[in-house]
Short mmCIF file of C-alpha atoms in Angstrom, two decimals:
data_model
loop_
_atom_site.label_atom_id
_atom_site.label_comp_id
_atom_site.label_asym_id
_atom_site.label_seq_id
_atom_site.Cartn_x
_atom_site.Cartn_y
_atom_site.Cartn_z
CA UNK A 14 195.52 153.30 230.56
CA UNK A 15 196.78 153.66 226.68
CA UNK A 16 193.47 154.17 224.11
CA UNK A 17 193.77 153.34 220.48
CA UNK A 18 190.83 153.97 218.10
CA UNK A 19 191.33 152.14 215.13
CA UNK A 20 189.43 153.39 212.06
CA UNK A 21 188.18 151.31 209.23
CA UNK A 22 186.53 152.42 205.70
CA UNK A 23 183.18 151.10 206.68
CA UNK A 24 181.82 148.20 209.45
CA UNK A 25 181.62 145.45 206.68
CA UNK A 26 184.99 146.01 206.18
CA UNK A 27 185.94 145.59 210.25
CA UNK A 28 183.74 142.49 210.41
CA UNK A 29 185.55 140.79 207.73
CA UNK A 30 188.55 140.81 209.98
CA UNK A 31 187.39 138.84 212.95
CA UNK A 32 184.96 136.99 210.68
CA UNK A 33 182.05 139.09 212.09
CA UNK A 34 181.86 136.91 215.34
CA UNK A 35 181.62 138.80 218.78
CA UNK A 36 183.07 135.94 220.19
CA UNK A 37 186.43 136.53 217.91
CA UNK A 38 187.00 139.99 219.70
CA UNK A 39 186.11 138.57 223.09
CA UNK A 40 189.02 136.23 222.07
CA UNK A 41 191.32 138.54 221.26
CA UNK A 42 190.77 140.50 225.06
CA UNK A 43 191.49 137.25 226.49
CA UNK A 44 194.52 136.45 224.86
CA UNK A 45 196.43 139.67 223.77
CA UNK A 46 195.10 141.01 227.22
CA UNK A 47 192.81 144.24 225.75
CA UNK A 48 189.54 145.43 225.89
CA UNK A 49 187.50 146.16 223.36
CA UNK A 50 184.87 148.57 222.20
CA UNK A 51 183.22 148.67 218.41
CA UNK A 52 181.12 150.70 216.66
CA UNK A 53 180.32 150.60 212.75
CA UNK A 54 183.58 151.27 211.32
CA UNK A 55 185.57 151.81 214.21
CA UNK A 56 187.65 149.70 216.62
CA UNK A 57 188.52 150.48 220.25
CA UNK A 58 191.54 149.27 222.21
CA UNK A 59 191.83 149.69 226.08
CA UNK A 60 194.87 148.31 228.00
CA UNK A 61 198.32 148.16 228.72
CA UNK A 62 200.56 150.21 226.38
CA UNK A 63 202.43 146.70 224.97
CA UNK A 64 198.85 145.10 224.96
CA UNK A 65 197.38 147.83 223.05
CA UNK A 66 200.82 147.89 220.88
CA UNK A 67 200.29 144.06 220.43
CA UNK A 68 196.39 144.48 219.75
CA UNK A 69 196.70 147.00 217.20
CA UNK A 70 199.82 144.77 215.39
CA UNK A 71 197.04 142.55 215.43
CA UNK A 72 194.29 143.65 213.59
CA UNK A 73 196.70 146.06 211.16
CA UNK A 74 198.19 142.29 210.28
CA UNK A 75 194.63 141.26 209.24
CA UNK A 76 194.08 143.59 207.29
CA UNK A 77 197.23 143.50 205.66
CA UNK A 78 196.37 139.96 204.72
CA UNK A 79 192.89 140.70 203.97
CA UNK A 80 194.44 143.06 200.94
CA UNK A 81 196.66 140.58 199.42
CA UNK A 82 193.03 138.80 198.53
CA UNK A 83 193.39 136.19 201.94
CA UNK A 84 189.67 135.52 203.01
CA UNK A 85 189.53 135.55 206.44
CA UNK A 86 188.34 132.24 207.62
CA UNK A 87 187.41 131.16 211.09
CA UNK A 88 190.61 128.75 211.49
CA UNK A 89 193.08 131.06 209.95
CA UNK A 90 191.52 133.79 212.50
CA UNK A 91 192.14 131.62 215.45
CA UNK A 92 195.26 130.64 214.04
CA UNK A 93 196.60 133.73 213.53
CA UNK A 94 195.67 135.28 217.12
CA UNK A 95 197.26 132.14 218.43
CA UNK A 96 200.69 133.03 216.91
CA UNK A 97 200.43 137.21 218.09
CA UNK A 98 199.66 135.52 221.47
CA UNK A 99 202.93 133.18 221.46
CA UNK A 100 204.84 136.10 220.12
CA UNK A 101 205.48 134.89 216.64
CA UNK A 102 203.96 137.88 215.01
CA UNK A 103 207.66 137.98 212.49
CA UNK A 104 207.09 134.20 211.60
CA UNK A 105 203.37 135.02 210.54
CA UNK A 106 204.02 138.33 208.81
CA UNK A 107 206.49 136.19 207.07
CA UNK A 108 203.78 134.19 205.16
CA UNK A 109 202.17 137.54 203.71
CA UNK A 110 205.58 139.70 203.15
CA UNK A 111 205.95 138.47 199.38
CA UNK A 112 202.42 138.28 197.80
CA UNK A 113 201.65 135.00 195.66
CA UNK A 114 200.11 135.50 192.73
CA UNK A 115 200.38 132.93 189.64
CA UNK A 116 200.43 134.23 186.48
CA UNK A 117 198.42 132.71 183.15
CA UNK A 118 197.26 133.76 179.71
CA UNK A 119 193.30 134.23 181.04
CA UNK A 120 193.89 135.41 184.46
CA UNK A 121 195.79 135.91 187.33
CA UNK A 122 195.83 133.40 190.53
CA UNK A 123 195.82 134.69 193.76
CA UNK A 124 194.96 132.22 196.85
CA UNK A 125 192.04 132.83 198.90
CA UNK A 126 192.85 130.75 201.72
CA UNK A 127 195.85 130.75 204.24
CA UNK A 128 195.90 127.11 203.55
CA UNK A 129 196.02 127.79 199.59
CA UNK A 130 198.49 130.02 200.15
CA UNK A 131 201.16 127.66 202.13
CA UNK A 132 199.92 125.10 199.24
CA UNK A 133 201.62 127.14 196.90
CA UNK A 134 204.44 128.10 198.51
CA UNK A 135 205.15 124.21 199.09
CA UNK A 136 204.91 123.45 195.27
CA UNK A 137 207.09 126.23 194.61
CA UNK A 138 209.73 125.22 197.61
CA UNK A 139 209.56 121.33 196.74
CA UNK A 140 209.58 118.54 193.41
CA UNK A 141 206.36 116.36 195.09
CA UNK A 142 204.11 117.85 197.06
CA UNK A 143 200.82 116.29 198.29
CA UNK A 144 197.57 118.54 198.32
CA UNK A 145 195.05 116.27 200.52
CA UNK A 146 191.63 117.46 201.67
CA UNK A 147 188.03 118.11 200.65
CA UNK A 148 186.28 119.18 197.19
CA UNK A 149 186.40 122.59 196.77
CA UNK A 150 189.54 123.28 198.31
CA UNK A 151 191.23 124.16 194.98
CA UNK A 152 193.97 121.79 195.24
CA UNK A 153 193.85 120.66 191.50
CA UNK A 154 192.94 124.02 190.43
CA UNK A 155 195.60 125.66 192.03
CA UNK A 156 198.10 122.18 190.99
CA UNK A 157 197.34 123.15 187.48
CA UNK A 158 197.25 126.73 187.64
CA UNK A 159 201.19 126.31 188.92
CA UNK A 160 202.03 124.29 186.22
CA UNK A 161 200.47 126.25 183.56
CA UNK A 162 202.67 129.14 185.01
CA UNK A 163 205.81 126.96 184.75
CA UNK A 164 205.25 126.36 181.01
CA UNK A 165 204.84 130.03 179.81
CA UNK A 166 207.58 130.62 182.02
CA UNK A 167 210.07 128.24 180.20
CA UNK A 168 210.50 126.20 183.76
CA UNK A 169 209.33 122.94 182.07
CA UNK A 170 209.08 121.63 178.86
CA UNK A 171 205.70 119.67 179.50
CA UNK A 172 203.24 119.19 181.56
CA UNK A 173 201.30 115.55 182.03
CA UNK A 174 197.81 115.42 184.09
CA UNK A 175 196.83 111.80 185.01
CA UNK A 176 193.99 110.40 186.94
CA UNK A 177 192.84 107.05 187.55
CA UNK A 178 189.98 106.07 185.79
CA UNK A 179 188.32 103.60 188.35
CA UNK A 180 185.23 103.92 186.78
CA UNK A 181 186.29 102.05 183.59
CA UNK A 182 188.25 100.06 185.66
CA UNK A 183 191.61 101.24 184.11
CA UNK A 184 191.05 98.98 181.18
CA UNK A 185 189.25 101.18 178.45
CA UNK A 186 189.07 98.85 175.37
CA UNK A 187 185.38 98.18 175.62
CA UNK A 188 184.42 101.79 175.80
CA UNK A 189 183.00 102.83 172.51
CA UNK A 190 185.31 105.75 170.34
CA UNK A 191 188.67 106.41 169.95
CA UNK A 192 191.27 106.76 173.38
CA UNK A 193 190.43 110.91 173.81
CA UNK A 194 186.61 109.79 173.74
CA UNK A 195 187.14 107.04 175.88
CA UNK A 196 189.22 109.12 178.45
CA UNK A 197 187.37 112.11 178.18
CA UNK A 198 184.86 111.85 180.88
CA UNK A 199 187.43 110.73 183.59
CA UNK A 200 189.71 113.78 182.76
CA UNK A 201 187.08 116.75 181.99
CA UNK A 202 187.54 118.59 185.05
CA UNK A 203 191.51 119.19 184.38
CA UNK A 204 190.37 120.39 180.70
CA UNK A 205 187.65 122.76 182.74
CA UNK A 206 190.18 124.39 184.92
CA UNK A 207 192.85 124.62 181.64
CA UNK A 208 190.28 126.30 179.93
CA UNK A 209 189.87 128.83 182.75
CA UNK A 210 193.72 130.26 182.59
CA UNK A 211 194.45 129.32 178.39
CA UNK A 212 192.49 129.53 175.47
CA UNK A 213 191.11 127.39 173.55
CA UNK A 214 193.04 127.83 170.76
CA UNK A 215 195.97 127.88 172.87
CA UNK A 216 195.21 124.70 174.79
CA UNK A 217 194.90 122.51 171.60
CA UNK A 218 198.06 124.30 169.90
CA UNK A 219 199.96 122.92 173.08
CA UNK A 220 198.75 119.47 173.19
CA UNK A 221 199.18 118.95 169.53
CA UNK A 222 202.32 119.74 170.04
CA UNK A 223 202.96 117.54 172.87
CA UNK A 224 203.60 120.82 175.44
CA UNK A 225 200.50 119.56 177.14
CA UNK A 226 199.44 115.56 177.72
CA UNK A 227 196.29 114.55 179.46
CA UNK A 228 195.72 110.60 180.11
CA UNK A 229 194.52 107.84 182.37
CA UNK A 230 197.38 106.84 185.23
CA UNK A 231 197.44 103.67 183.40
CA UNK A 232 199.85 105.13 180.51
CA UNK A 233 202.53 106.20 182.87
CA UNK A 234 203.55 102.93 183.49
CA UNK A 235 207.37 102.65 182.18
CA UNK A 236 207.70 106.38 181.60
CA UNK A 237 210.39 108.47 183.00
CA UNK A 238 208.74 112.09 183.37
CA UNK A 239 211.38 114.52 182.98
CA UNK A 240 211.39 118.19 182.29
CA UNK A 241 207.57 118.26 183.19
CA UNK A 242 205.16 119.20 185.55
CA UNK A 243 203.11 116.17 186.15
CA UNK A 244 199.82 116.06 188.26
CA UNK A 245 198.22 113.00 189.31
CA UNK A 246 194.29 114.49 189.78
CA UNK A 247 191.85 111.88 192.08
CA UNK A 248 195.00 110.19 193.89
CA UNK A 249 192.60 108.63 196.00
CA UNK A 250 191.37 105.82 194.05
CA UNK A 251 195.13 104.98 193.18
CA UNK A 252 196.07 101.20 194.55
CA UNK A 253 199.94 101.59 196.66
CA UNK A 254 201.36 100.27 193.50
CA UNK A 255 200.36 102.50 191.34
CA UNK A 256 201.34 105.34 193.69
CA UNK A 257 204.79 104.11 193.64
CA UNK A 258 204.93 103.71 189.80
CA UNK A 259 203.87 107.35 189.56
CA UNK A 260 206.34 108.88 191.94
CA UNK A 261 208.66 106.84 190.50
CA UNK A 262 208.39 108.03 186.95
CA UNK A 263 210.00 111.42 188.70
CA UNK A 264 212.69 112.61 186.54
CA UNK A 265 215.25 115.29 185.86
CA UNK A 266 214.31 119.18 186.57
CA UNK A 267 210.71 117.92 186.92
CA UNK A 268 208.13 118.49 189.50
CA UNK A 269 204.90 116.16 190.75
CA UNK A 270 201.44 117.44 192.81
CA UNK A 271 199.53 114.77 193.75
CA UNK A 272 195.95 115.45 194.84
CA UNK A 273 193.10 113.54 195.74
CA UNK A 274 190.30 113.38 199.20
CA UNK A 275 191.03 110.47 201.16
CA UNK A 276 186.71 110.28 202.08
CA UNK A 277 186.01 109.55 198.73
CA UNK A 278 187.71 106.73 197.69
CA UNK A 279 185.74 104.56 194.81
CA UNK A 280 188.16 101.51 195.59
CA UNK A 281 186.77 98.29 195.68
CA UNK A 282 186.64 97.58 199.68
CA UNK A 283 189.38 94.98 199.22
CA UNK A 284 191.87 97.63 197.72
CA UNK A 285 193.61 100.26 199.97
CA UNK A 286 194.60 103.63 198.65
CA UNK A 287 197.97 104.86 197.86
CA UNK A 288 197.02 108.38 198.89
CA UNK A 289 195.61 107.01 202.32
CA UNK A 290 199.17 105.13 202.78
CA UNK A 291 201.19 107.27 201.32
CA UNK A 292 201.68 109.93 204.41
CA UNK A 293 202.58 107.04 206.61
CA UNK A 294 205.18 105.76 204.25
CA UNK A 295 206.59 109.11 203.26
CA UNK A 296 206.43 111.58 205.76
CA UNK A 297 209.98 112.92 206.87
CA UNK A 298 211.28 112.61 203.06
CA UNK A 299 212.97 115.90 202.19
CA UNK A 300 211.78 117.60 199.11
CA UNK A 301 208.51 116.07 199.60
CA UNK A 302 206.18 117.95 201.27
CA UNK A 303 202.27 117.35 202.19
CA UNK A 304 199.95 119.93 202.26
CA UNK A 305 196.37 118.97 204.57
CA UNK A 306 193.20 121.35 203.47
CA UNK A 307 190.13 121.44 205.60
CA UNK A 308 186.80 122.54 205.44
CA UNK A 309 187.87 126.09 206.33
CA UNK A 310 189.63 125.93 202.72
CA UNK A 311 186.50 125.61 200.57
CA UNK A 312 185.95 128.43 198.43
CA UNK A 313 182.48 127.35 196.59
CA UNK A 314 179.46 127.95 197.67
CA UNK A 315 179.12 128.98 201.62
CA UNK A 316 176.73 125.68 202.00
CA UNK A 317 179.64 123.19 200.56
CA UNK A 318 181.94 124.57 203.80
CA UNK A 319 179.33 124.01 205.89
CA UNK A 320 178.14 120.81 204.69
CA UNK A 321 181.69 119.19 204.90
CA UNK A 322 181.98 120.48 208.14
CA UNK A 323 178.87 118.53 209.33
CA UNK A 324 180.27 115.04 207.95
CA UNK A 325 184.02 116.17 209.29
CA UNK A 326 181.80 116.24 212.52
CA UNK A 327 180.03 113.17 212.01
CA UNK A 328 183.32 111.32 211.41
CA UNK A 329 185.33 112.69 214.25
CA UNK A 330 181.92 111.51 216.72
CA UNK A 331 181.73 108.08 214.83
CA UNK A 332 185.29 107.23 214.98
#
């Protein structure tokens, strides 16, 4: 039978590409019909000549995706084999052929995740997208970091971040300070990740000049948002009406990403969420697109992943 020895630059290298689980490669003998031998940095394929063919596609694929910056996650491993298994290997090499990368003054954005990748590639192929799922997915980081690359790009004019803030219960006046003070708490993680791709200087030149608008969901009541990127941050603790009074400010050559985690919803028990309803009112709409993260798409620390994993578990036994 056919023999193809694969060679890698070292083992760490091989293991990232089935995730350094033996039971990955005993996976891949099952379903691409190959057997397998490894060593260090080196990768043997027994089988069939098409199997072998189809093997070595395989692992050349992850690879491929492992250099465009992709960190191979258990999911996108299982996902991928799936599709070389069904014969879709042209639909999958599809997602990599173009690499994403999104452009800002501080850095350069490149996703991490399969899942962050198809999350860009939604906002760029549709005017409202949805980015649902856990904390440290990077769905508001990557929401902002698209948007930032659409104003230096001359795309928009503006670009508006909103988020609910429940915990003053939308109505500010008895906070102490003036309305930036006041706000400021609710809205300090979009300044963090601003901060991260602009600087400083650069972040307060655009907002005095209106380029760049941070404020509370409540002030986009009667607006029409057009020419803009606009990002509605914590969508989770938004009521149904005030999820249709956002997507309705949508305007002219504009562009929405709405993101929020549906298990962390500070709601008063007798209020449902707009982002809870909002896939069961709006799925099917074309040009609106929602994008679901998992656990498998948290880039933080190892023990967040595994953490959210443990209540995903909990959930799926208790419901």
């Amino acid at each position: 039978m056919p023999t193809k020895t694969l060679s890698f630059p070292n083992a760490r290298h091989l293991h990232q590409l089935y995730c350094g689980r033996a039971t990955n490669l005993a996976l891949v003998e099952q379903q691409l019909g190959v057997t397998l031998a490894t060593r260090e940095e080196w990768l043997k394929l027994d089988g069939e000549e098409a199997a072998v063919a189809r093997a070595e596609a395989f692992f050349h694929f992850l690879d491929h995706s492992r250099a465009q910056g992709l960190v191979l996650r258990q999911p996108d491993f299982a996902k991928f084999l799936d599709g070389f298994a069904r014969g879709e290997e042209a639909k999958l090499r599809a997602l990599l052929d173009e690499p994403l990368v999104i452009a800002t003054n501080r850095r350069s954005i490149v996703p991490k995740t399969l899942g962050q990748k198809l999350y860009l590639q939604a906002i760029q192929a549709n005017p409202v997208v949805f980015g649902i799922g856990p904390a440290g997915t990077g769905k508001t980081y990557l929401a902002v970091a698209s948007a930032i690359s659409a104003l230096l790009k001359n795309q928009v004019q503006k670009i508006i971040l909103a988020r609910p803030a429940v915990e003053a219960g939308e109505t500010l006046g008895f906070l102490p300070g003036d309305l930036r003070e006041k706000i400021l708490p609710y809205l300090r993680p979009l300044y963090d990740a601003m901060h991260d791709m602009l600087d400083r200087e650069d972040v307060a030149k655009l907002m005095e000049r209106g380029a760049i608008e941070i404020a509370p969901l409540a002030y986009m009541r009667g607006r029409t948002l057009s020419n803009c990127f606009a990002i509605l941050d914590e969508a989770q603790n938004t009521t149904p009406e005030q999820m249709m009074m956002f997507l309705t400010r949508l305007g002219e050559e504009s562009r929405m990403v709405i993101t929020g985690d549906i298990t962390q919803i500070d709601l008063p028990r007798s209020k449902q969420s707009g982002l809870a309803q909002a896939p069961k009112i709006l799925a099917g709409i074309k040009g609106l697109e929602f994008h679901h993260f998992t656990g498998s798409d948290v880039v933080r620390h190892p023990l967040v992943q595994r953490i959210i994993e443990a209540y995903e578990r909990h959930q799926s036994s208790a419901g």
